[in-house]
Amino acid sequence: MSERLVSFETDGDLGIVTLRRPEKFNALDIPMLRALEAALDTAEAADSVRVVLLCGEGKGFCAGGDVEAWSQMSAADFQVQWVRYGHRVFDRLARLRQPTIAVLSGHALGGGLELAAATDFRVAEAQVKLGFPETSIGVVPGWSGTQRAVRRFGAQTVRRMALGGELFVAAEALVLGIVDRVVETGNAFSEARAWAGKIAERGPLATEAAKLMIAVAEGEESAAATEALASGFIALTGDLKAGVDAFKAKQKPAFSRS
């Protein structure tokens, strides 16, 4: 992964993914999306990591998609290389096995808010603004701002941002359920880290299973989550061992339903 664009580091049982393009307020382009995807893959593969924090370097959490990166694309490339690929990366974040917390120490606008919406929890500093300003430049939210954001924040709240152009400060966003906690400027990371520590004390497998079940109920995913939960259960049974042992020995398995 590109350490310049997105970094991943561990601190005990905590994983920290950081967007590192502060000169552009961490606006996303294709190389940055690729680096983010790689960082998420690394985070999920880290057995010791119980909770993942998503941070932005500098004054902004994420200013959304870099207009210069997509404005010159053809319609076909915009659809496939930009919108569909962005969806894939954001879905990767939403479906990470570990609980995730977005650390909003700066504004989260457009794709930046869509990115934050893909995490399980959001901690915002008091000065932060959040919204979907895309229609002001003639485009629409393209990375699930009208889908996942509606499921998580409610249709009317998204209407106010995407249609009405409202930007909410952190305190307003807390009331509307867009963020989960609001802290003073400079304290978002420490608050998120402390919260992550409490989550990490809970049973890791139970926490991962609970996250999957909530995702199914929310409509985030169903087929993969259902099969993952069922397969995980089956993997603990004697029947699986009997079947695999018999397959290797080229014999008929003797299942015991144990």
mmCIF file of N, CA and C in Angstrom, residues 63-185:
data_model
loop_
_atom_site.group_PDB
_atom_site.id
_atom_site.type_symbol
_atom_site.label_atom_id
_atom_site.label_comp_id
_atom_site.label_asym_id
_atom_site.label_seq_id
_atom_site.Cartn_x
_atom_site.Cartn_y
_atom_site.Cartn_z
ATOM 1 N N ALA A 63 -12.616 15.466 2.453
ATOM 2 C CA ALA A 63 -13.419 16.413 1.687
ATOM 3 C C ALA A 63 -14.203 15.741 0.570
ATOM 4 N N GLY A 64 -14.198 14.406 0.537
ATOM 5 C CA GLY A 64 -14.946 13.678 -0.479
ATOM 6 C C GLY A 64 -14.090 13.329 -1.671
ATOM 7 N N GLY A 65 -14.744 13.131 -2.814
ATOM 8 C CA GLY A 65 -14.023 12.794 -4.028
ATOM 9 C C GLY A 65 -13.330 14.014 -4.610
ATOM 10 N N ASP A 66 -12.107 13.844 -5.062
ATOM 11 C CA ASP A 66 -11.333 14.921 -5.660
ATOM 12 C C ASP A 66 -11.943 15.270 -7.022
ATOM 13 N N VAL A 67 -12.497 16.471 -7.134
ATOM 14 C CA VAL A 67 -13.170 16.878 -8.370
ATOM 15 C C VAL A 67 -12.221 16.786 -9.560
ATOM 16 N N GLU A 68 -10.971 17.152 -9.363
ATOM 17 C CA GLU A 68 -10.005 17.101 -10.456
ATOM 18 C C GLU A 68 -9.769 15.669 -10.926
ATOM 19 N N ALA A 69 -9.998 14.709 -10.056
ATOM 20 C CA ALA A 69 -9.743 13.310 -10.406
ATOM 21 C C ALA A 69 -10.844 12.720 -11.265
ATOM 22 N N TRP A 70 -12.092 13.180 -11.078
ATOM 23 C CA TRP A 70 -13.193 12.563 -11.822
ATOM 24 C C TRP A 70 -13.804 13.443 -12.905
ATOM 25 N N SER A 71 -13.582 14.744 -12.856
ATOM 26 C CA SER A 71 -14.302 15.659 -13.764
ATOM 27 C C SER A 71 -13.913 15.482 -15.231
ATOM 28 N N GLN A 72 -12.731 14.923 -15.510
ATOM 29 C CA GLN A 72 -12.303 14.726 -16.888
ATOM 30 C C GLN A 72 -12.594 13.319 -17.409
ATOM 31 N N MET A 73 -13.220 12.483 -16.589
ATOM 32 C CA MET A 73 -13.523 11.118 -17.008
ATOM 33 C C MET A 73 -14.687 11.093 -17.994
ATOM 34 N N SER A 74 -14.682 10.102 -18.878
ATOM 35 C CA SER A 74 -15.847 9.870 -19.727
ATOM 36 C C SER A 74 -16.977 9.352 -18.846
ATOM 37 N N ALA A 75 -18.198 9.391 -19.374
ATOM 38 C CA ALA A 75 -19.346 8.904 -18.601
ATOM 39 C C ALA A 75 -19.159 7.445 -18.215
ATOM 40 N N ALA A 76 -18.629 6.638 -19.145
ATOM 41 C CA ALA A 76 -18.438 5.220 -18.862
ATOM 42 C C ALA A 76 -17.390 5.013 -17.772
ATOM 43 N N ASP A 77 -16.269 5.725 -17.869
ATOM 44 C CA ASP A 77 -15.231 5.595 -16.856
ATOM 45 C C ASP A 77 -15.706 6.114 -15.505
ATOM 46 N N PHE A 78 -16.474 7.197 -15.533
ATOM 47 C CA PHE A 78 -17.001 7.757 -14.293
ATOM 48 C C PHE A 78 -17.886 6.727 -13.591
ATOM 49 N N GLN A 79 -18.700 6.029 -14.367
ATOM 50 C CA GLN A 79 -19.600 5.031 -13.789
ATOM 51 C C GLN A 79 -18.839 3.845 -13.214
ATOM 52 N N VAL A 80 -17.884 3.316 -13.987
ATOM 53 C CA VAL A 80 -17.226 2.072 -13.591
ATOM 54 C C VAL A 80 -16.011 2.318 -12.704
ATOM 55 N N GLN A 81 -15.093 3.171 -13.175
ATOM 56 C CA GLN A 81 -13.843 3.357 -12.459
ATOM 57 C C GLN A 81 -14.003 4.204 -11.205
ATOM 58 N N TRP A 82 -14.973 5.105 -11.212
ATOM 59 C CA TRP A 82 -15.141 5.995 -10.072
ATOM 60 C C TRP A 82 -16.237 5.533 -9.125
ATOM 61 N N VAL A 83 -17.472 5.496 -9.625
ATOM 62 C CA VAL A 83 -18.602 5.196 -8.739
ATOM 63 C C VAL A 83 -18.576 3.746 -8.272
ATOM 64 N N ARG A 84 -18.468 2.811 -9.208
ATOM 65 C CA ARG A 84 -18.526 1.403 -8.818
ATOM 66 C C ARG A 84 -17.312 0.999 -7.979
ATOM 67 N N TYR A 85 -16.137 1.487 -8.343
ATOM 68 C CA TYR A 85 -14.960 1.135 -7.556
ATOM 69 C C TYR A 85 -15.028 1.760 -6.162
ATOM 70 N N GLY A 86 -15.461 3.014 -6.093
ATOM 71 C CA GLY A 86 -15.630 3.640 -4.788
ATOM 72 C C GLY A 86 -16.593 2.869 -3.911
ATOM 73 N N HIS A 87 -17.688 2.404 -4.508
ATOM 74 C CA HIS A 87 -18.643 1.573 -3.765
ATOM 75 C C HIS A 87 -17.957 0.330 -3.214
ATOM 76 N N ARG A 88 -17.131 -0.301 -4.030
ATOM 77 C CA ARG A 88 -16.467 -1.526 -3.592
ATOM 78 C C ARG A 88 -15.581 -1.263 -2.383
ATOM 79 N N VAL A 89 -14.841 -0.173 -2.401
ATOM 80 C CA VAL A 89 -13.955 0.151 -1.284
ATOM 81 C C VAL A 89 -14.764 0.496 -0.038
ATOM 82 N N PHE A 90 -15.830 1.274 -0.202
ATOM 83 C CA PHE A 90 -16.641 1.655 0.956
ATOM 84 C C PHE A 90 -17.371 0.441 1.529
ATOM 85 N N ASP A 91 -17.826 -0.454 0.658
ATOM 86 C CA ASP A 91 -18.433 -1.694 1.143
ATOM 87 C C ASP A 91 -17.413 -2.520 1.918
ATOM 88 N N ARG A 92 -16.174 -2.488 1.465
ATOM 89 C CA ARG A 92 -15.116 -3.212 2.179
ATOM 90 C C ARG A 92 -14.994 -2.698 3.607
ATOM 91 N N LEU A 93 -15.077 -1.394 3.773
ATOM 92 C CA LEU A 93 -15.021 -0.797 5.105
ATOM 93 C C LEU A 93 -16.244 -1.184 5.921
ATOM 94 N N ALA A 94 -17.426 -1.081 5.327
ATOM 95 C CA ALA A 94 -18.658 -1.378 6.057
ATOM 96 C C ALA A 94 -18.709 -2.825 6.525
ATOM 97 N N ARG A 95 -18.069 -3.716 5.778
ATOM 98 C CA ARG A 95 -18.147 -5.146 6.074
ATOM 99 C C ARG A 95 -16.893 -5.682 6.748
ATOM 100 N N LEU A 96 -16.038 -4.784 7.196
ATOM 101 C CA LEU A 96 -14.856 -5.213 7.941
ATOM 102 C C LEU A 96 -15.308 -6.018 9.156
ATOM 103 N N ARG A 97 -14.583 -7.082 9.477
ATOM 104 C CA ARG A 97 -15.027 -7.941 10.581
ATOM 105 C C ARG A 97 -14.963 -7.223 11.922
ATOM 106 N N GLN A 98 -14.010 -6.300 12.086
ATOM 107 C CA GLN A 98 -13.881 -5.599 13.361
ATOM 108 C C GLN A 98 -14.813 -4.388 13.413
ATOM 109 N N PRO A 99 -15.261 -4.004 14.611
ATOM 110 C CA PRO A 99 -15.960 -2.726 14.756
ATOM 111 C C PRO A 99 -15.053 -1.579 14.328
ATOM 112 N N THR A 100 -15.648 -0.543 13.762
ATOM 113 C CA THR A 100 -14.882 0.585 13.237
ATOM 114 C C THR A 100 -15.417 1.899 13.795
ATOM 115 N N ILE A 101 -14.518 2.845 14.000
ATOM 116 C CA ILE A 101 -14.884 4.165 14.505
ATOM 117 C C ILE A 101 -14.225 5.218 13.615
ATOM 118 N N ALA A 102 -15.022 6.137 13.062
ATOM 119 C CA ALA A 102 -14.480 7.261 12.303
ATOM 120 C C ALA A 102 -14.127 8.378 13.275
ATOM 121 N N VAL A 103 -12.912 8.871 13.180
ATOM 122 C CA VAL A 103 -12.436 9.954 14.038
ATOM 123 C C VAL A 103 -12.549 11.250 13.243
ATOM 124 N N LEU A 104 -13.603 12.019 13.501
ATOM 125 C CA LEU A 104 -13.890 13.210 12.705
ATOM 126 C C LEU A 104 -13.298 14.437 13.401
ATOM 127 N N SER A 105 -12.014 14.662 13.139
ATOM 128 C CA SER A 105 -11.342 15.835 13.688
ATOM 129 C C SER A 105 -11.395 16.997 12.707
ATOM 130 N N GLY A 106 -12.013 16.764 11.566
ATOM 131 C CA GLY A 106 -12.212 17.800 10.560
ATOM 132 C C GLY A 106 -13.485 17.506 9.793
ATOM 133 N N HIS A 107 -13.837 18.385 8.863
ATOM 134 C CA HIS A 107 -15.099 18.266 8.146
ATOM 135 C C HIS A 107 -15.189 16.950 7.385
ATOM 136 N N ALA A 108 -16.414 16.435 7.273
ATOM 137 C CA ALA A 108 -16.713 15.228 6.496
ATOM 138 C C ALA A 108 -17.824 15.593 5.520
ATOM 139 N N LEU A 109 -17.457 15.815 4.262
ATOM 140 C CA LEU A 109 -18.403 16.325 3.266
ATOM 141 C C LEU A 109 -18.462 15.388 2.064
ATOM 142 N N GLY A 110 -19.640 15.258 1.477
ATOM 143 C CA GLY A 110 -19.793 14.442 0.284
ATOM 144 C C GLY A 110 -19.302 13.031 0.520
ATOM 145 N N GLY A 111 -18.329 12.613 -0.315
ATOM 146 C CA GLY A 111 -17.766 11.284 -0.161
ATOM 147 C C GLY A 111 -17.114 11.069 1.187
ATOM 148 N N GLY A 112 -16.688 12.134 1.844
ATOM 149 C CA GLY A 112 -16.129 12.008 3.181
ATOM 150 C C GLY A 112 -17.163 11.577 4.196
ATOM 151 N N LEU A 113 -18.388 12.107 4.062
ATOM 152 C CA LEU A 113 -19.462 11.678 4.951
ATOM 153 C C LEU A 113 -19.919 10.271 4.589
ATOM 154 N N GLU A 114 -19.913 9.948 3.294
ATOM 155 C CA GLU A 114 -20.244 8.585 2.880
ATOM 156 C C GLU A 114 -19.227 7.596 3.463
ATOM 157 N N LEU A 115 -17.970 8.007 3.501
ATOM 158 C CA LEU A 115 -16.931 7.163 4.089
ATOM 159 C C LEU A 115 -17.175 6.971 5.580
ATOM 160 N N ALA A 116 -17.473 8.059 6.273
ATOM 161 C CA ALA A 116 -17.751 7.963 7.708
ATOM 162 C C ALA A 116 -18.989 7.117 7.980
ATOM 163 N N ALA A 117 -19.977 7.206 7.085
ATOM 164 C CA ALA A 117 -21.208 6.432 7.251
ATOM 165 C C ALA A 117 -20.960 4.941 7.145
ATOM 166 N N ALA A 118 -19.868 4.553 6.492
ATOM 167 C CA ALA A 118 -19.547 3.136 6.339
ATOM 168 C C ALA A 118 -18.917 2.542 7.588
ATOM 169 N N THR A 119 -18.588 3.376 8.579
ATOM 170 C CA THR A 119 -18.056 2.871 9.837
ATOM 171 C C THR A 119 -19.206 2.599 10.801
ATOM 172 N N ASP A 120 -18.907 1.892 11.884
ATOM 173 C CA ASP A 120 -19.944 1.557 12.865
ATOM 174 C C ASP A 120 -20.277 2.729 13.776
ATOM 175 N N PHE A 121 -19.268 3.532 14.101
ATOM 176 C CA PHE A 121 -19.461 4.657 15.014
ATOM 177 C C PHE A 121 -18.699 5.870 14.490
ATOM 178 N N ARG A 122 -19.150 7.057 14.925
ATOM 179 C CA ARG A 122 -18.509 8.298 14.508
ATOM 180 C C ARG A 122 -18.349 9.222 15.719
ATOM 181 N N VAL A 123 -17.121 9.655 15.956
ATOM 182 C CA VAL A 123 -16.820 10.624 17.008
ATOM 183 C C VAL A 123 -16.404 11.917 16.322
ATOM 184 N N ALA A 124 -17.101 13.015 16.615
ATOM 185 C CA ALA A 124 -16.844 14.280 15.926
ATOM 186 C C ALA A 124 -16.431 15.364 16.909
ATOM 187 N N GLU A 125 -15.489 16.190 16.485
ATOM 188 C CA GLU A 125 -15.140 17.373 17.268
ATOM 189 C C GLU A 125 -16.165 18.471 17.011
ATOM 190 N N ALA A 126 -16.302 19.375 17.960
ATOM 191 C CA ALA A 126 -17.391 20.346 17.954
ATOM 192 C C ALA A 126 -17.431 21.236 16.721
ATOM 193 N N GLN A 127 -16.268 21.511 16.136
ATOM 194 C CA GLN A 127 -16.216 22.446 15.013
ATOM 195 C C GLN A 127 -16.540 21.797 13.663
ATOM 196 N N VAL A 128 -16.673 20.492 13.649
ATOM 197 C CA VAL A 128 -16.821 19.745 12.399
ATOM 198 C C VAL A 128 -18.177 20.016 11.747
ATOM 199 N N LYS A 129 -18.164 20.102 10.415
ATOM 200 C CA LYS A 129 -19.390 20.202 9.627
ATOM 201 C C LYS A 129 -19.541 18.958 8.763
ATOM 202 N N LEU A 130 -20.796 18.559 8.564
ATOM 203 C CA LEU A 130 -21.082 17.359 7.789
ATOM 204 C C LEU A 130 -22.211 17.643 6.805
ATOM 205 N N GLY A 131 -22.118 17.049 5.614
ATOM 206 C CA GLY A 131 -23.182 17.267 4.642
ATOM 207 C C GLY A 131 -22.887 16.628 3.305
ATOM 208 N N PHE A 132 -23.886 16.685 2.431
ATOM 209 C CA PHE A 132 -23.783 16.184 1.060
ATOM 210 C C PHE A 132 -23.990 17.351 0.101
ATOM 211 N N PRO A 133 -22.933 18.062 -0.286
ATOM 212 C CA PRO A 133 -23.077 19.246 -1.129
ATOM 213 C C PRO A 133 -23.037 18.955 -2.631
ATOM 214 N N GLU A 134 -23.077 17.685 -3.032
ATOM 215 C CA GLU A 134 -22.831 17.323 -4.428
ATOM 216 C C GLU A 134 -23.735 18.035 -5.429
ATOM 217 N N THR A 135 -25.023 18.173 -5.116
ATOM 218 C CA THR A 135 -25.929 18.767 -6.105
ATOM 219 C C THR A 135 -25.606 20.225 -6.389
ATOM 220 N N SER A 136 -24.821 20.867 -5.530
ATOM 221 C CA SER A 136 -24.445 22.269 -5.772
ATOM 222 C C SER A 136 -23.507 22.396 -6.960
ATOM 223 N N ILE A 137 -22.851 21.278 -7.352
ATOM 224 C CA ILE A 137 -21.996 21.328 -8.542
ATOM 225 C C ILE A 137 -22.538 20.400 -9.636
ATOM 226 N N GLY A 138 -23.807 20.021 -9.503
ATOM 227 C CA GLY A 138 -24.458 19.289 -10.580
ATOM 228 C C GLY A 138 -24.252 17.795 -10.611
ATOM 229 N N VAL A 139 -23.810 17.203 -9.504
ATOM 230 C CA VAL A 139 -23.694 15.750 -9.433
ATOM 231 C C VAL A 139 -24.507 15.256 -8.240
ATOM 232 N N VAL A 140 -24.554 13.940 -8.081
ATOM 233 C CA VAL A 140 -25.308 13.351 -6.977
ATOM 234 C C VAL A 140 -24.354 12.536 -6.102
ATOM 235 N N PRO A 141 -24.733 12.280 -4.855
ATOM 236 C CA PRO A 141 -23.914 11.388 -4.033
ATOM 237 C C PRO A 141 -23.773 10.044 -4.736
ATOM 238 N N GLY A 142 -22.545 9.570 -4.899
ATOM 239 C CA GLY A 142 -22.329 8.364 -5.689
ATOM 240 C C GLY A 142 -21.751 7.190 -4.949
ATOM 241 N N TRP A 143 -21.365 7.381 -3.685
ATOM 242 C CA TRP A 143 -20.754 6.295 -2.926
ATOM 243 C C TRP A 143 -21.650 5.893 -1.762
ATOM 244 N N SER A 144 -22.931 5.759 -2.050
ATOM 245 C CA SER A 144 -23.960 5.280 -1.117
ATOM 246 C C SER A 144 -24.514 6.366 -0.195
ATOM 247 N N GLY A 145 -24.376 7.617 -0.622
ATOM 248 C CA GLY A 145 -24.966 8.702 0.158
ATOM 249 C C GLY A 145 -26.483 8.705 0.133
ATOM 250 N N THR A 146 -27.069 8.092 -0.897
ATOM 251 C CA THR A 146 -28.533 7.991 -0.941
ATOM 252 C C THR A 146 -29.008 6.600 -0.552
ATOM 253 N N GLN A 147 -28.105 5.719 -0.194
ATOM 254 C CA GLN A 147 -28.477 4.351 0.136
ATOM 255 C C GLN A 147 -28.076 4.011 1.576
ATOM 256 N N ARG A 148 -26.799 3.753 1.814
ATOM 257 C CA ARG A 148 -26.364 3.424 3.178
ATOM 258 C C ARG A 148 -26.664 4.574 4.135
ATOM 259 N N ALA A 149 -26.437 5.806 3.693
ATOM 260 C CA ALA A 149 -26.687 6.952 4.578
ATOM 261 C C ALA A 149 -28.161 7.040 4.960
ATOM 262 N N VAL A 150 -29.059 6.713 4.032
ATOM 263 C CA VAL A 150 -30.491 6.716 4.347
ATOM 264 C C VAL A 150 -30.804 5.638 5.371
ATOM 265 N N ARG A 151 -30.222 4.457 5.197
ATOM 266 C CA ARG A 151 -30.469 3.376 6.154
ATOM 267 C C ARG A 151 -29.966 3.744 7.545
ATOM 268 N N ARG A 152 -28.847 4.439 7.603
ATOM 269 C CA ARG A 152 -28.241 4.700 8.906
ATOM 270 C C ARG A 152 -28.691 6.012 9.544
ATOM 271 N N PHE A 153 -29.016 7.014 8.740
ATOM 272 C CA PHE A 153 -29.358 8.332 9.293
ATOM 273 C C PHE A 153 -30.819 8.707 9.101
ATOM 274 N N GLY A 154 -31.510 7.994 8.210
ATOM 275 C CA GLY A 154 -32.911 8.332 7.929
ATOM 276 C C GLY A 154 -33.047 9.159 6.664
ATOM 277 N N ALA A 155 -34.113 8.906 5.933
ATOM 278 C CA ALA A 155 -34.303 9.560 4.630
ATOM 279 C C ALA A 155 -34.444 11.071 4.751
ATOM 280 N N GLN A 156 -35.166 11.552 5.767
ATOM 281 C CA GLN A 156 -35.410 12.985 5.850
ATOM 282 C C GLN A 156 -34.133 13.765 6.144
ATOM 283 N N THR A 157 -33.282 13.198 6.982
ATOM 284 C CA THR A 157 -32.002 13.843 7.270
ATOM 285 C C THR A 157 -31.156 13.930 6.008
ATOM 286 N N VAL A 158 -31.131 12.854 5.222
ATOM 287 C CA VAL A 158 -30.362 12.865 3.979
ATOM 288 C C VAL A 158 -30.986 13.836 2.978
ATOM 289 N N ARG A 159 -32.302 13.913 2.936
ATOM 290 C CA ARG A 159 -32.955 14.901 2.062
ATOM 291 C C ARG A 159 -32.486 16.319 2.397
ATOM 292 N N ARG A 160 -32.430 16.612 3.672
ATOM 293 C CA ARG A 160 -32.023 17.962 4.080
ATOM 294 C C ARG A 160 -30.611 18.284 3.619
ATOM 295 N N MET A 161 -29.742 17.271 3.604
ATOM 296 C CA MET A 161 -28.366 17.502 3.173
ATOM 297 C C MET A 161 -28.230 17.459 1.655
ATOM 298 N N ALA A 162 -28.781 16.428 1.019
ATOM 299 C CA ALA A 162 -28.565 16.214 -0.413
ATOM 300 C C ALA A 162 -29.451 17.093 -1.287
ATOM 301 N N LEU A 163 -30.683 17.346 -0.861
ATOM 302 C CA LEU A 163 -31.596 18.180 -1.641
ATOM 303 C C LEU A 163 -31.570 19.629 -1.172
ATOM 304 N N GLY A 164 -31.583 19.810 0.133
ATOM 305 C CA GLY A 164 -31.642 21.165 0.688
ATOM 306 C C GLY A 164 -30.291 21.827 0.873
ATOM 307 N N GLY A 165 -29.234 21.059 0.776
ATOM 308 C CA GLY A 165 -27.899 21.637 0.895
ATOM 309 C C GLY A 165 -27.495 22.015 2.298
ATOM 310 N N GLU A 166 -28.182 21.499 3.305
ATOM 311 C CA GLU A 166 -27.846 21.867 4.686
ATOM 312 C C GLU A 166 -26.543 21.197 5.125
ATOM 313 N N LEU A 167 -25.720 21.954 5.799
ATOM 314 C CA LEU A 167 -24.542 21.432 6.471
ATOM 315 C C LEU A 167 -24.817 21.468 7.966
ATOM 316 N N PHE A 168 -24.579 20.379 8.622
ATOM 317 C CA PHE A 168 -24.833 20.299 10.055
ATOM 318 C C PHE A 168 -23.530 20.366 10.834
ATOM 319 N N VAL A 169 -23.518 21.185 11.878
ATOM 320 C CA VAL A 169 -22.380 21.161 12.792
ATOM 321 C C VAL A 169 -22.535 19.938 13.679
ATOM 322 N N ALA A 170 -21.458 19.578 14.371
ATOM 323 C CA ALA A 170 -21.418 18.321 15.110
ATOM 324 C C ALA A 170 -22.567 18.175 16.104
ATOM 325 N N ALA A 171 -22.896 19.233 16.824
ATOM 326 C CA ALA A 171 -23.973 19.141 17.816
ATOM 327 C C ALA A 171 -25.306 18.811 17.161
ATOM 328 N N GLU A 172 -25.575 19.417 15.998
ATOM 329 C CA GLU A 172 -26.804 19.110 15.262
ATOM 330 C C GLU A 172 -26.763 17.675 14.741
ATOM 331 N N ALA A 173 -25.600 17.265 14.260
ATOM 332 C CA ALA A 173 -25.452 15.912 13.736
ATOM 333 C C ALA A 173 -25.657 14.866 14.823
ATOM 334 N N LEU A 174 -25.284 15.201 16.048
ATOM 335 C CA LEU A 174 -25.494 14.283 17.164
ATOM 336 C C LEU A 174 -26.982 14.063 17.406
ATOM 337 N N VAL A 175 -27.746 15.125 17.407
ATOM 338 C CA VAL A 175 -29.197 15.036 17.621
ATOM 339 C C VAL A 175 -29.853 14.211 16.514
ATOM 340 N N LEU A 176 -29.356 14.356 15.289
ATOM 341 C CA LEU A 176 -29.926 13.662 14.137
ATOM 342 C C LEU A 176 -29.423 12.233 13.991
ATOM 343 N N GLY A 177 -28.470 11.835 14.811
ATOM 344 C CA GLY A 177 -27.948 10.473 14.742
ATOM 345 C C GLY A 177 -26.891 10.256 13.679
ATOM 346 N N ILE A 178 -26.361 11.342 13.125
ATOM 347 C CA ILE A 178 -25.296 11.210 12.122
ATOM 348 C C ILE A 178 -23.978 10.847 12.801
ATOM 349 N N VAL A 179 -23.733 11.425 13.967
ATOM 350 C CA VAL A 179 -22.559 11.066 14.759
ATOM 351 C C VAL A 179 -23.030 10.532 16.101
ATOM 352 N N ASP A 180 -22.131 9.823 16.779
ATOM 353 C CA ASP A 180 -22.497 9.177 18.042
ATOM 354 C C ASP A 180 -22.008 9.925 19.276
ATOM 355 N N ARG A 181 -20.891 10.647 19.120
ATOM 356 C CA ARG A 181 -20.353 11.417 20.228
ATOM 357 C C ARG A 181 -19.741 12.702 19.696
ATOM 358 N N VAL A 182 -19.835 13.763 20.488
ATOM 359 C CA VAL A 182 -19.228 15.043 20.143
ATOM 360 C C VAL A 182 -18.299 15.446 21.273
ATOM 361 N N VAL A 183 -17.090 15.868 20.912
ATOM 362 C CA VAL A 183 -16.098 16.254 21.904
ATOM 363 C C VAL A 183 -15.490 17.595 21.516
ATOM 364 N N GLU A 184 -14.755 18.185 22.428
ATOM 365 C CA GLU A 184 -14.095 19.454 22.145
ATOM 366 C C GLU A 184 -13.002 19.274 21.092
ATOM 367 N N THR A 185 -12.686 20.366 20.434
ATOM 368 C CA THR A 185 -11.661 20.350 19.397
ATOM 369 C C THR A 185 -10.351 19.772 19.936
#
